[in-house]
mmCIF file of C-alpha atoms in Angstrom:
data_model
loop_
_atom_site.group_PDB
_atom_site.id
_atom_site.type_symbol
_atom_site.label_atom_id
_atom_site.label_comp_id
_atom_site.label_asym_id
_atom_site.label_seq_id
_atom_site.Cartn_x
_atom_site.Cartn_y
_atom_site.Cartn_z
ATOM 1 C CA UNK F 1 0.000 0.000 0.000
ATOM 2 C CA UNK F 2 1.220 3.773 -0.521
ATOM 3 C CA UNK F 3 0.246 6.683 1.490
ATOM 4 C CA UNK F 4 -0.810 9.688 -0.653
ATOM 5 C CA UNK F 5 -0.684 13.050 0.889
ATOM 6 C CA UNK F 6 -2.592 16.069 -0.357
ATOM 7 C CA UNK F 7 -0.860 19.700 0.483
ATOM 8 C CA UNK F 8 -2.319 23.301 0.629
ATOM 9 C CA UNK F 9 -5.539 22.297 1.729
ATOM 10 C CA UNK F 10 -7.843 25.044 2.763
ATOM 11 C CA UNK F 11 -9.125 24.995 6.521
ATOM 12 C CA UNK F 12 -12.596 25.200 4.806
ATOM 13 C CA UNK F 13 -12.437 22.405 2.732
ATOM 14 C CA UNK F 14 -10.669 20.001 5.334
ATOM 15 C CA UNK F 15 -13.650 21.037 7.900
ATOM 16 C CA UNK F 16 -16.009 20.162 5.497
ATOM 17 C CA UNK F 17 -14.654 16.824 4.879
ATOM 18 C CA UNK F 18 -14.043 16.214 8.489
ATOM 19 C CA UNK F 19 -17.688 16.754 9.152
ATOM 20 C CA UNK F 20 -18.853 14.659 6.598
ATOM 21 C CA UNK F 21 -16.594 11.976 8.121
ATOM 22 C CA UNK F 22 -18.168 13.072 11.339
ATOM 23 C CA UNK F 23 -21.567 12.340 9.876
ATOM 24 C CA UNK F 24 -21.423 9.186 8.229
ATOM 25 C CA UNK F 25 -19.440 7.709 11.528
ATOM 26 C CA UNK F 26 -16.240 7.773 10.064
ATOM 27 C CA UNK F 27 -12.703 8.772 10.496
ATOM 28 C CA UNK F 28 -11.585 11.609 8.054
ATOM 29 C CA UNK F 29 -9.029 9.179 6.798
ATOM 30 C CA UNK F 30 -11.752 6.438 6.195
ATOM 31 C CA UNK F 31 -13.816 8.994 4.435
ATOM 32 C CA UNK F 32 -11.354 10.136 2.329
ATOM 33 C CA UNK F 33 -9.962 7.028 1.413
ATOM 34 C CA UNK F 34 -13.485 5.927 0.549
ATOM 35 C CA UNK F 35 -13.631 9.405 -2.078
ATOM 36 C CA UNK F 36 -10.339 8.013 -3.605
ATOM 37 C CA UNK F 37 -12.110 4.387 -4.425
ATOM 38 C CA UNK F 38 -14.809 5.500 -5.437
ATOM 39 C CA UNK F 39 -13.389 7.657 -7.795
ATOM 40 C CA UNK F 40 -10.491 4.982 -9.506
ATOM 41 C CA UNK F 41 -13.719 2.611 -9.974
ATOM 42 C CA UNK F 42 -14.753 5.579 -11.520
ATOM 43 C CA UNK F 43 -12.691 5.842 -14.047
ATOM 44 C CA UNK F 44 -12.522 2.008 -14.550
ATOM 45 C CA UNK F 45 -16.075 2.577 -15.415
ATOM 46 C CA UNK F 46 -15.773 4.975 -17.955
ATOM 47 C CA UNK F 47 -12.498 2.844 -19.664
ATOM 48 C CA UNK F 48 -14.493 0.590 -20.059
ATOM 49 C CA UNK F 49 -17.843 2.483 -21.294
ATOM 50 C CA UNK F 50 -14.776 4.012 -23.702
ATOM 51 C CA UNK F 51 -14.220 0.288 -25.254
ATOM 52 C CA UNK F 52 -17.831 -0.143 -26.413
ATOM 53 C CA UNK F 53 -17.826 3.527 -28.026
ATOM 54 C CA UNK F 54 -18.910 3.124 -31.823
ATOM 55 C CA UNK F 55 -20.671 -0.186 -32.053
ATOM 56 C CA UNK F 56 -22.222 -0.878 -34.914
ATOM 57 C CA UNK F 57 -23.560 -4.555 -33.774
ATOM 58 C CA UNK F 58 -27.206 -3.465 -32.861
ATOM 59 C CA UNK F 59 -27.017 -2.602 -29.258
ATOM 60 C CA UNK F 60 -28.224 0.794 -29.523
ATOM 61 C CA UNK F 61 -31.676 1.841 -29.084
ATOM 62 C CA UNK F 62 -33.697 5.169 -28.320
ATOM 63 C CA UNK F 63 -34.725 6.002 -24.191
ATOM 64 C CA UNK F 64 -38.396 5.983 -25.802
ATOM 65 C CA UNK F 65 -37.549 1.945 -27.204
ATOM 66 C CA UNK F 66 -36.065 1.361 -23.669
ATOM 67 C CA UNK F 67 -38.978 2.560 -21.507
ATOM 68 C CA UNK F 68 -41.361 0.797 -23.348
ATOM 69 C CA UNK F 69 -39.128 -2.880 -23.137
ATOM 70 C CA UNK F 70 -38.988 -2.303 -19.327
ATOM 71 C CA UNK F 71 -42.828 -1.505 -19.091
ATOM 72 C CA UNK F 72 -43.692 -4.194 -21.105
ATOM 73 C CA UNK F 73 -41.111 -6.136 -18.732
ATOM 74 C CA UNK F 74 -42.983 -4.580 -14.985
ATOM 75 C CA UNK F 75 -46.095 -5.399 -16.595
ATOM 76 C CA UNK F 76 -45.521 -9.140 -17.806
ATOM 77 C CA UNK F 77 -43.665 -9.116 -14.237
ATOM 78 C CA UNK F 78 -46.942 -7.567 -12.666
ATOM 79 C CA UNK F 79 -49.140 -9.981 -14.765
ATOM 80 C CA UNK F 80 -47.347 -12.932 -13.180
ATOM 81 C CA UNK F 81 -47.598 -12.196 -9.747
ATOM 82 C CA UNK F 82 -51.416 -11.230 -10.006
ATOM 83 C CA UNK F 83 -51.212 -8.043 -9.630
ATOM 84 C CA UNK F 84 -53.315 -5.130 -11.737
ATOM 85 C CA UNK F 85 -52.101 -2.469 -13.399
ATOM 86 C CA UNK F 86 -52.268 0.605 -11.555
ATOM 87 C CA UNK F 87 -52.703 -1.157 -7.994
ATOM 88 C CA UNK F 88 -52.017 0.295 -4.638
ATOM 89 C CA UNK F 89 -48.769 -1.267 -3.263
ATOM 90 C CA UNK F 90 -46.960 -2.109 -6.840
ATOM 91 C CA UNK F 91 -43.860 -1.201 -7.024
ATOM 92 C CA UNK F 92 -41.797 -0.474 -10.639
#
């Protein structure tokens, strides 16, 4: 492991971190190192959202196609499990 060290920090900024930390019942180095993980996954993400960039094999479609595949999906789903469309207590 490495230790990374961040310099000319404003007092600001590190108290607002600190009481983030403070909130979510961590330690300001937990917190932080939590930021820094979050953020490399991140950018794994997007490397690899970077890979698929172009296709040409079919696996695009509109938002409009995609809403109505997963209503179509919730209501088949729905359909199964007896409930009615529209019911009180379905969740999508």
């Amino acid at each position: 492991m490495v230790a990374l060290q961040i310099r000319d920090v404003p007092d600001e900024v590190r108290d607002i971190l600190a009481e983030r930390a403070r909130q979510l019942g961590q330690s300001l180095q937990g917190y932080l190192l939590e930021l820094v993980k979050s953020e490399a996954e991140r950018a794994g993400n997007v490397a690899l959202l970077q890979r698929f960039e172009g296709r040409s094999d079919g696996a695009e479609s509109s938002m409009s196609e995609t809403v109505r595949e997963l209503d179509a999906g919730r209501a088949a789903r729905d359909a199964g499990l007896g409930h009615s469309p529209g019911a009180s207590g379905a969740t999508a």
